[in-house]
Amino acid sequence: MKVAIGSDHGGVELKAELVKALSSAYEMTDFGPADTTSCDYPDYAIAVAKAVASGTADFGILICRSGIGMSMTANRFQNVRAAICANVETAKVTRQHNGANVLCLGADAVAADLALEIAKAFLSTPVDESERHARRRWKIERAQRLSDCSGLMHDDPEVFAAIEAQTKQEDAEINLIASENTSSRACREAAGSVLMNKYAEGYPGKRWYSGCLPVDAAEELARTRACKLFGADHANVQPHCGSAANMAVYFATIKPGDTIMSLSLDQGGHLSHGSPVNFSGKIYNIVPYTVDPKTEMLDYDAMEKQAMEVKPKILLTGASAYPRTIDFKRIREICDKVGCIMMVDMAHIAGLVAGGAHPSPVPYADFVTTTTHKTLGGPRGGMVLCKEQWAKALDSAVFPGMQGGPLENIIAAKAVMFREWMSPEKKGYAQQVVKNTAAMCKVIQDRGYRIVSGGTDNHLFLVDVKSSKGITGKDAAAALDAAGIIVNKNTIPFDTESPFKTSGIRVGAASATTRGMKEPEMVKIGTWIADVLDDITNTEVQARVKKEAAELVANFPVP
Ligand SMILES: *Cc1c(COP(=O)(O)O)cnc(C)c1O
């Protein structure tokens, strides 16, 4: 057991006695001070708290005259629970109940022999793992979901109110928006960090401004981790969003007026794949392809035939609302035949690719673009992966081609997210997302609803509510919203409704899976969806589902 110990000038003598007495049983690291020259207690509290927060020490001991200033400082650190103890009994209880890991002693309050007894009791008492104490300790940690932003309560209460409302909404509702997820606290910490203060035009090692060493380190981590995670030659982690990542590829490769062949928006494509209202549709000649009208799946033979006629410069695949596995190997064959650039926008499925739950486009595609906030579950942002031969063109297209200073705080959060994906649990998460989606989809299908393409292979599915119940996607989504279930209206292939009404809803399981839900919960949610859609005017059913949904999510807290 490693114990970090520190004091101020008032606690130096007691510290020396404890170090001497505890050294035989514990690995003691003395953070000072060495003598009784007047000093500032927070300096030593911070050093010891850092050791405990980072996990380099198992316990901390802090001593000043009262122990109070030490505990106040140490408790500012995450994963630190500092307790002032003046007798053996409280030392035991705070270990058992609160899981305290830093002992604060007042040199004026306890004599040396009592202090030693307190320290021994503290260090040797195990944490009580029973449910009620575990729950209360969890609530201490949980308070941080709000307290992380609590300075705003005073500095900007209006903005704080918005953050608090979002926190409450996430706590109470079931989020099935297929393009959303829930970020980890670690990601949010990096995203809100001082790295946002730095201008860093350029790339690590080649910046326009001085003072970029810290942000260089963060960006290099993001780049190398992205390459390792996806097996890519090169990564550019600077695009501010998924649309910007796509723009970077177009700018790096083709000229205005050149032809891009892409899945049309109303079939599941994305705005930035050539919609007339988007820059992509205004600058380039867009030739859309569709899914097969019968199977509602990609038809690779038809795609090949069309591509051979159209001769696009870029063949773009990837979608915002396509529930099936995409055959990237087959698309590579088409691109080789046509002699065009293969570009894959894996914004939606990137997490499944990272976790091995969907085949990777990276070995085949010249360029792979993605967002970092959908199934990947990181900060809102974009990224491009490419083959080495395109690295220079890509980097120049992003900067100076289309962006100025990168958001280094967000890039650092991307790095945190990539590291999270290297853990085995996260790989299991990707498989669970697919299983959860399938479980939820099956219930709705069994209740008589038509599922676009007959099912799902990934993190989302589309319900054709028009042909099933004669209602629009807009009205279906509104009814579910009233029941505490958040989905979005979505066009289905060859939709006869307008994009504002639509015939479908899109349902995804990434966020629910992040909360820890598994198949039994997904079956419940699927049942509720069918209950609500069976009669969207029935407000009693909506109220009942809303109550049951809130009870369910209470057991699956948002990280
Ligand atoms: C979400 C999405 C994007 C764009 O993401 P933004 O970050 O909102 O610009 C691009 N492509 C696809 C396929 C998407 O689903």
XYZ file of C-alpha atoms and ligand atoms in Angstrom:
574
model
C 0.000 0.000 0.000
C 1.332 3.389 -1.008
C 0.637 6.329 1.281
C 1.353 9.938 0.295
C 1.845 12.240 3.283
C 2.224 16.019 3.571
C 1.700 18.819 6.027
C 2.286 22.517 6.578
C 4.770 23.974 9.090
C 2.311 23.288 11.918
C 2.224 19.562 11.139
C 5.866 18.797 10.386
C 6.617 17.135 13.721
C 3.536 14.929 13.766
C 4.224 14.028 10.137
C 7.744 12.873 11.027
C 6.397 10.649 13.799
C 3.748 9.069 11.559
C 6.260 8.435 8.758
C 8.549 6.730 11.236
C 5.804 4.595 12.773
C 4.035 3.597 9.547
C 7.083 2.937 7.325
C 7.376 -0.718 8.276
C 3.830 -1.522 7.121
C 3.285 1.026 4.328
C 5.261 2.504 1.461
C 5.363 6.137 2.655
C 6.109 9.037 0.308
C 6.743 12.296 2.163
C 5.733 15.317 0.078
C 7.162 17.731 2.685
C 7.812 20.209 4.018
C 11.142 19.239 5.591
C 11.200 21.886 8.347
C 8.960 24.315 10.227
C 9.592 27.364 8.027
C 6.232 29.026 7.406
C 4.581 27.672 4.253
C 1.153 27.445 2.522
C -0.909 24.354 3.314
C -2.645 24.173 -0.124
C 0.736 23.551 -1.821
C 1.148 20.296 0.106
C -2.534 19.349 0.001
C -2.421 19.667 -3.797
C 0.684 17.470 -4.098
C -0.848 14.695 -1.965
C -4.295 15.005 -3.588
C -2.695 14.702 -7.040
C -0.962 11.497 -5.976
C -4.263 10.007 -4.781
C -6.369 11.356 -7.698
C -3.962 9.908 -10.265
C -3.762 6.569 -8.497
C -0.014 6.748 -7.834
C -0.851 6.577 -4.102
C -3.592 4.451 -2.498
C -4.037 6.806 0.442
C -3.102 10.302 1.528
C -2.452 11.797 4.966
C -2.482 15.579 5.420
C -1.685 17.455 8.606
C -2.065 21.107 9.555
C -3.094 22.704 12.869
C -6.807 21.936 12.434
C -6.838 19.651 9.373
C -9.579 21.844 7.897
C -7.715 23.786 5.214
C -6.073 20.556 4.092
C -9.410 18.779 3.659
C -10.953 21.741 1.827
C -8.114 21.764 -0.690
C -7.874 18.007 -1.187
C -11.624 17.650 -1.724
C -11.396 19.862 -4.814
C -9.845 16.905 -6.649
C -11.852 14.215 -8.353
C -11.585 10.731 -6.888
C -10.351 12.239 -3.625
C -12.474 11.955 -0.498
C -10.692 13.682 2.358
C -11.973 13.391 5.937
C -10.896 15.118 9.143
C -10.772 12.612 11.983
C -10.193 13.318 15.679
C -10.871 9.803 16.991
C -10.532 6.172 15.923
C -14.276 5.638 15.545
C -14.812 8.357 12.882
C -11.719 7.137 11.023
C -13.297 3.686 10.729
C -16.744 4.978 9.814
C -15.522 7.372 7.139
C -13.588 4.520 5.517
C -16.540 2.106 5.691
C -19.333 4.454 4.693
C -17.763 7.296 2.700
C -14.809 5.424 1.224
C -12.527 8.231 2.377
C -9.009 7.918 0.953
C -7.286 10.964 2.439
C -6.994 11.362 6.219
C -6.711 14.941 7.507
C -5.382 15.436 11.016
C -5.243 18.535 13.206
C -1.900 18.657 15.013
C -3.503 20.832 17.716
C -6.465 18.478 18.101
C -4.805 15.076 18.513
C -1.701 13.948 20.367
C 0.898 11.901 18.510
C -0.071 8.494 19.938
C -3.796 9.055 19.226
C -2.925 10.309 15.716
C -1.069 7.083 15.069
C -4.047 4.982 16.248
C -6.366 7.011 14.004
C -4.050 6.566 11.006
C -3.742 2.820 11.580
C -7.518 2.452 11.852
C -8.036 4.557 8.728
C -5.525 2.647 6.620
C -6.683 -0.817 7.711
C -10.494 -0.444 7.603
C -12.038 -1.728 4.351
C -14.796 0.125 2.470
C -18.278 -1.276 3.135
C -19.505 -2.500 -0.284
C -23.134 -3.033 0.743
C -25.721 -1.548 -1.595
C -26.859 1.391 0.489
C -23.370 2.708 1.174
C -22.241 2.117 -2.399
C -25.297 4.068 -3.591
C -24.536 6.989 -1.299
C -20.876 7.096 -2.316
C -22.019 7.050 -5.919
C -24.251 10.032 -5.209
C -21.222 11.935 -3.914
C -19.464 11.330 -7.225
C -22.686 11.977 -9.104
C -22.954 15.465 -7.621
C -20.095 16.351 -9.905
C -22.277 16.133 -12.992
C -23.617 19.506 -11.869
C -20.855 20.771 -9.619
C -18.376 20.642 -12.546
C -20.247 23.699 -13.842
C -21.304 25.118 -10.489
C -19.216 28.275 -10.845
C -21.748 29.336 -13.471
C -24.516 29.360 -10.855
C -22.900 32.542 -9.630
C -21.172 33.886 -12.761
C -23.874 33.221 -15.346
C -27.064 31.742 -13.915
C -28.878 31.866 -17.262
C -26.356 29.639 -18.986
C -26.195 27.445 -15.913
C -29.973 26.981 -16.134
C -29.594 25.593 -19.664
C -26.890 23.166 -18.537
C -28.950 22.055 -15.572
C -31.993 21.537 -17.780
C -29.966 19.351 -20.172
C -28.639 17.363 -17.205
C -32.160 16.773 -15.908
C -33.447 15.863 -19.370
C -30.692 13.273 -19.850
C -31.449 11.858 -16.419
C -35.174 11.462 -17.050
C -35.609 10.501 -20.706
C -34.737 7.629 -23.015
C -32.624 9.025 -25.823
C -32.908 6.969 -28.995
C -31.598 9.600 -31.429
C -29.331 7.468 -33.622
C -26.793 10.258 -34.197
C -26.345 11.027 -30.504
C -24.516 9.464 -27.607
C -23.402 10.377 -24.108
C -19.846 11.581 -23.582
C -17.665 10.436 -20.701
C -16.727 12.880 -17.979
C -13.096 12.485 -19.028
C -13.994 13.746 -22.514
C -15.923 16.664 -21.072
C -13.010 17.609 -18.840
C -10.631 17.798 -21.782
C -13.221 19.659 -23.878
C -13.678 22.300 -21.189
C -9.980 22.662 -20.480
C -7.491 25.530 -20.832
C -6.338 24.049 -24.138
C -9.097 26.235 -25.611
C -6.918 29.264 -24.850
C -4.319 28.472 -27.497
C -4.082 29.522 -31.117
C -2.389 26.706 -33.003
C -2.704 27.318 -36.734
C -0.688 24.638 -38.500
C 0.181 21.153 -37.285
C 2.248 19.754 -34.387
C 5.855 20.888 -34.795
C 4.905 23.350 -37.587
C 2.776 26.036 -35.962
C 2.502 29.718 -36.797
C 2.550 30.883 -33.188
C 4.943 30.238 -30.319
C 3.986 28.423 -27.132
C 2.357 25.435 -28.805
C 4.222 22.610 -27.066
C 1.321 21.613 -24.772
C -1.260 21.591 -27.575
C 1.214 19.836 -29.890
C 1.368 17.006 -27.354
C -2.428 16.753 -27.188
C -2.906 16.826 -30.978
C -0.140 14.295 -31.552
C -1.856 11.949 -29.084
C -5.138 12.337 -30.936
C -3.484 11.724 -34.320
C -1.456 8.692 -33.329
C -4.274 7.130 -31.314
C -6.715 7.598 -34.212
C -4.274 5.921 -36.614
C -3.700 3.051 -34.198
C -7.391 2.552 -33.388
C -8.463 2.416 -37.036
C -5.257 1.086 -38.610
C -4.967 4.214 -40.776
C -1.869 5.666 -42.446
C -2.748 9.259 -41.635
C -5.282 11.161 -39.546
C -6.314 14.802 -39.549
C -8.156 15.500 -36.297
C -8.753 19.221 -36.869
C -12.102 19.370 -38.740
C -14.648 21.108 -36.544
C -17.448 18.738 -37.557
C -18.397 15.912 -39.895
C -19.463 18.272 -42.684
C -16.088 20.039 -42.470
C -14.331 16.664 -42.699
C -16.202 15.961 -45.938
C -15.428 19.428 -47.267
C -11.731 18.796 -46.580
C -11.741 15.667 -48.732
C -13.513 17.407 -51.620
C -11.120 20.364 -51.425
C -8.107 18.036 -51.280
C -9.085 16.055 -54.354
C -11.468 17.598 -56.883
C -12.401 20.891 -58.554
C -15.682 22.814 -58.554
C -18.047 21.235 -61.078
C -16.502 17.759 -60.782
C -18.803 14.813 -60.251
C -19.509 13.075 -56.950
C -21.756 10.026 -56.841
C -23.474 9.659 -53.465
C -26.538 8.243 -51.730
C -29.299 10.835 -51.930
C -30.397 12.557 -48.742
C -33.960 11.228 -48.738
C -32.594 7.677 -48.986
C -30.356 7.998 -45.949
C -27.460 10.103 -47.244
C -26.245 13.318 -45.622
C -26.618 17.026 -46.422
C -22.870 17.304 -47.020
C -23.012 14.528 -49.629
C -24.493 16.895 -52.189
C -27.820 18.310 -51.063
C -28.724 21.363 -53.214
C -29.098 23.491 -50.067
C -25.583 22.531 -48.883
C -22.192 23.784 -50.136
C -21.555 20.320 -51.565
C -24.567 20.487 -53.849
C -23.796 24.065 -54.892
C -20.116 23.495 -55.756
C -20.079 20.011 -57.276
C -22.022 18.042 -59.844
C -23.877 15.521 -57.718
C -25.231 12.293 -59.157
C -27.305 10.470 -56.533
C -27.734 6.728 -56.312
C -30.557 5.010 -54.493
C -31.143 1.810 -52.582
C -32.944 -1.045 -54.309
C -36.702 -0.239 -54.234
C -37.580 -3.817 -53.217
C -34.922 -4.720 -50.645
C -34.273 -1.123 -49.550
C -30.607 -2.110 -49.409
C -27.633 -0.948 -51.440
C -27.513 -2.685 -54.810
C -23.817 -2.947 -55.656
C -24.360 -4.192 -59.206
C -26.611 -1.231 -59.948
C -24.078 1.057 -58.273
C -21.336 -0.344 -60.504
C -23.393 0.047 -63.642
C -24.295 3.639 -62.794
C -20.733 4.519 -61.810
C -19.366 3.141 -65.076
C -21.769 5.431 -66.946
C -21.373 8.514 -64.760
C -17.603 8.216 -64.259
C -17.558 10.210 -60.986
C -14.314 11.598 -59.582
C -15.461 10.445 -56.126
C -17.730 7.542 -55.226
C -19.035 8.358 -51.767
C -20.682 5.846 -49.448
C -21.811 6.134 -45.870
C -25.121 7.367 -44.547
C -27.133 8.938 -41.749
C -29.994 6.499 -41.918
C -28.931 3.176 -43.412
C -29.571 0.197 -41.130
C -27.499 -2.410 -42.977
C -23.877 -3.498 -43.236
C -21.994 -1.829 -46.075
C -19.718 -3.984 -48.249
C -16.614 -1.814 -48.562
C -14.589 -4.460 -50.394
C -17.172 -4.549 -53.162
C -17.173 -0.761 -53.388
C -13.382 -0.768 -53.740
C -13.755 -3.061 -56.748
C -16.203 -0.592 -58.294
C -13.891 2.354 -57.662
C -10.955 0.476 -59.195
C -13.029 -0.319 -62.261
C -14.172 3.278 -62.622
C -10.798 4.711 -61.634
C -12.302 7.042 -59.043
C -11.556 8.005 -55.466
C -13.227 5.845 -52.833
C -14.543 7.976 -49.993
C -16.427 6.547 -47.030
C -18.272 8.729 -44.536
C -18.545 6.449 -41.486
C -19.931 9.200 -39.209
C -22.720 6.978 -37.894
C -20.968 3.636 -37.642
C -17.455 4.723 -36.583
C -17.925 3.331 -33.068
C -19.052 -0.003 -34.458
C -16.000 -0.023 -36.715
C -13.717 0.871 -33.789
C -15.247 -1.945 -31.741
C -15.168 -4.514 -34.538
C -18.975 -4.678 -34.808
C -19.003 -3.468 -38.429
C -16.363 -4.187 -41.121
C -13.843 -1.366 -41.418
C -13.652 0.789 -44.546
C -10.107 1.889 -43.690
C -8.218 -0.878 -45.564
C -10.173 -0.125 -48.748
C -10.989 3.573 -48.915
C -8.707 6.396 -50.049
C -10.474 8.621 -47.507
C -12.590 7.836 -44.480
C -14.387 10.733 -42.799
C -16.260 10.655 -39.533
C -17.810 12.611 -36.754
C -16.452 11.885 -33.289
C -19.702 12.263 -31.349
C -22.095 9.626 -32.734
C -21.460 5.941 -31.996
C -17.878 6.934 -31.112
C -19.358 8.856 -28.170
C -16.687 11.560 -27.956
C -16.789 15.354 -28.273
C -18.735 17.005 -31.105
C -16.240 17.152 -33.976
C -14.868 15.622 -37.167
C -11.886 13.679 -38.466
C -10.441 12.427 -41.740
C -8.350 9.283 -42.190
C -6.495 8.714 -45.449
C -3.816 6.782 -47.247
C -0.302 8.205 -46.935
C -0.265 9.492 -50.523
C -3.104 11.916 -49.713
C -1.776 13.121 -46.349
C -0.229 16.382 -47.569
C -3.146 17.380 -49.777
C -5.583 16.651 -46.974
C -3.679 18.611 -44.344
C -3.380 21.656 -46.628
C -7.071 21.450 -47.457
C -7.992 21.673 -43.761
C -5.403 24.347 -42.946
C -4.944 26.827 -44.537
C -7.579 25.656 -47.035
C -10.719 25.983 -44.971
C -10.069 26.476 -41.256
C -7.982 28.769 -39.101
C -7.042 27.754 -35.583
C -8.026 24.240 -34.532
C -10.041 23.614 -31.356
C -7.241 22.035 -29.336
C -9.499 21.426 -26.333
C -11.845 19.394 -28.533
C -8.882 17.639 -30.156
C -7.675 16.658 -26.672
C -11.153 15.284 -25.930
C -10.954 13.289 -29.181
C -7.660 11.836 -27.921
C -9.341 10.842 -24.638
C -12.156 9.142 -26.556
C -9.730 7.216 -28.804
C -7.944 5.927 -25.712
C -11.251 4.811 -24.215
C -11.870 2.754 -27.355
C -8.655 0.823 -26.836
C -10.089 -0.866 -23.728
C -11.766 -4.297 -24.068
C -14.962 -3.037 -22.356
C -15.467 -0.507 -25.095
C -15.160 -3.203 -27.782
C -17.856 -5.117 -25.907
C -19.931 -1.945 -25.939
C -19.973 -1.890 -29.754
C -21.243 -5.491 -29.892
C -23.873 -4.646 -27.261
C -25.117 -1.663 -29.285
C -25.815 -3.984 -32.210
C -27.518 -6.594 -29.999
C -29.612 -3.932 -28.261
C -30.736 -2.393 -31.550
C -31.750 -5.784 -32.899
C -33.668 -6.645 -29.720
C -35.628 -3.386 -29.753
C -36.273 -3.646 -33.504
C -37.641 -7.182 -33.239
C -40.262 -6.246 -30.646
C -41.597 -3.428 -32.797
C -41.547 -5.608 -35.904
C -43.395 -8.405 -34.069
C -46.074 -5.881 -33.116
C -46.824 -5.435 -36.806
C -44.738 -2.439 -37.765
C -42.895 -2.444 -41.100
C -39.162 -2.014 -40.611
C -37.288 -0.507 -43.559
C -35.193 -3.241 -45.261
C -36.791 -5.778 -42.934
C -34.388 -5.317 -40.035
C -31.062 -3.920 -38.870
C -27.378 -4.901 -38.718
C -26.078 -1.829 -36.916
C -27.007 0.771 -34.294
C -30.235 2.022 -35.875
C -33.432 1.037 -37.622
C -36.200 2.861 -39.460
C -39.877 2.253 -38.748
C -42.289 2.909 -41.616
C -45.117 4.328 -39.497
C -47.064 5.530 -42.552
C -47.684 2.126 -44.096
C -48.020 0.480 -40.681
C -50.453 2.884 -38.998
C -51.222 5.642 -41.477
C -49.449 8.265 -39.366
C -46.527 10.537 -40.223
C -43.040 10.369 -38.725
C -43.598 13.869 -37.350
C -46.703 12.861 -35.381
C -45.117 9.585 -34.256
C -42.038 11.370 -32.903
C -44.226 13.938 -31.111
C -46.292 11.195 -29.427
C -43.135 9.378 -28.296
C -41.682 12.654 -27.022
C -44.788 13.070 -24.838
C -44.005 9.600 -23.471
C -40.389 10.467 -22.570
C -38.899 8.591 -25.538
C -36.822 10.727 -27.864
C -36.518 9.699 -31.535
C -36.512 11.680 -34.775
C -38.794 11.711 -37.786
C -36.958 10.454 -40.851
C -37.650 9.955 -44.528
C -37.683 6.368 -45.706
C -36.538 5.295 -49.195
C -38.887 6.594 -51.902
C -40.871 8.509 -49.281
C -44.111 10.092 -50.486
C -44.312 12.512 -47.540
C -42.388 15.801 -47.352
C -39.104 15.893 -45.378
C -40.977 17.901 -42.722
C -43.588 15.200 -42.177
C -41.892 11.972 -43.376
C -43.199 8.417 -43.291
C -40.689 7.106 -40.810
C -38.914 7.404 -37.523
C -35.251 6.594 -36.930
C -34.429 4.724 -33.724
C -30.932 4.092 -32.350
C -29.470 2.363 -29.294
C -26.008 3.932 -28.860
C -26.905 6.296 -26.026
C -29.065 3.791 -24.110
C -26.245 1.256 -24.366
C -23.763 3.781 -22.983
C -26.030 4.013 -19.929
C -25.623 0.266 -19.445
C -28.944 -0.976 -20.800
C -29.065 -4.470 -22.250
C -31.574 -6.605 -24.176
C -34.234 -6.854 -21.382
C -34.446 -3.058 -21.157
C -34.499 -2.725 -24.940
C -37.422 -5.144 -25.138
C -39.284 -2.962 -22.631
C -38.548 0.180 -24.624
C -39.585 -1.470 -27.898
C -42.858 -2.486 -26.279
C -43.470 1.061 -25.058
C -42.789 2.458 -28.529
C -45.358 0.092 -30.031
C -47.834 0.881 -27.216
C -47.584 4.608 -27.955
C -47.669 4.290 -31.743
C -50.657 1.927 -31.677
C -52.758 4.973 -30.772
C -50.869 8.265 -30.873
C -53.897 10.170 -29.535
C -54.014 8.135 -26.327
C -52.506 10.460 -23.728
C -53.115 7.950 -20.943
C -50.733 5.483 -22.550
C -48.210 8.276 -23.048
C -48.414 9.245 -19.387
C -48.070 5.619 -18.264
C -45.024 5.044 -20.510
C -43.433 8.303 -19.419
C -43.689 7.226 -15.783
C -42.360 3.729 -16.449
C -39.572 5.073 -18.649
C -38.451 7.498 -15.932
C -38.384 4.616 -13.422
C -36.277 2.534 -15.786
C -33.697 5.218 -16.602
C -33.253 6.020 -12.914
C -31.395 2.698 -12.701
C -29.141 3.561 -15.649
C -27.459 6.864 -14.873
C -25.852 8.928 -17.582
C -22.056 9.009 -17.063
C -23.806 13.451 -38.885
C -23.221 13.225 -40.206
C -22.322 14.130 -40.781
C -22.036 15.530 -40.307
O -21.901 15.828 -39.069
P -21.849 17.337 -38.487
O -20.837 17.157 -37.432
O -23.226 17.587 -38.000
O -21.424 18.248 -39.565
C -21.709 13.784 -41.963
N -21.987 12.624 -42.568
C -22.877 11.750 -42.069
C -23.135 10.485 -42.797
C -23.529 12.023 -40.881
O -24.436 11.161 -40.429
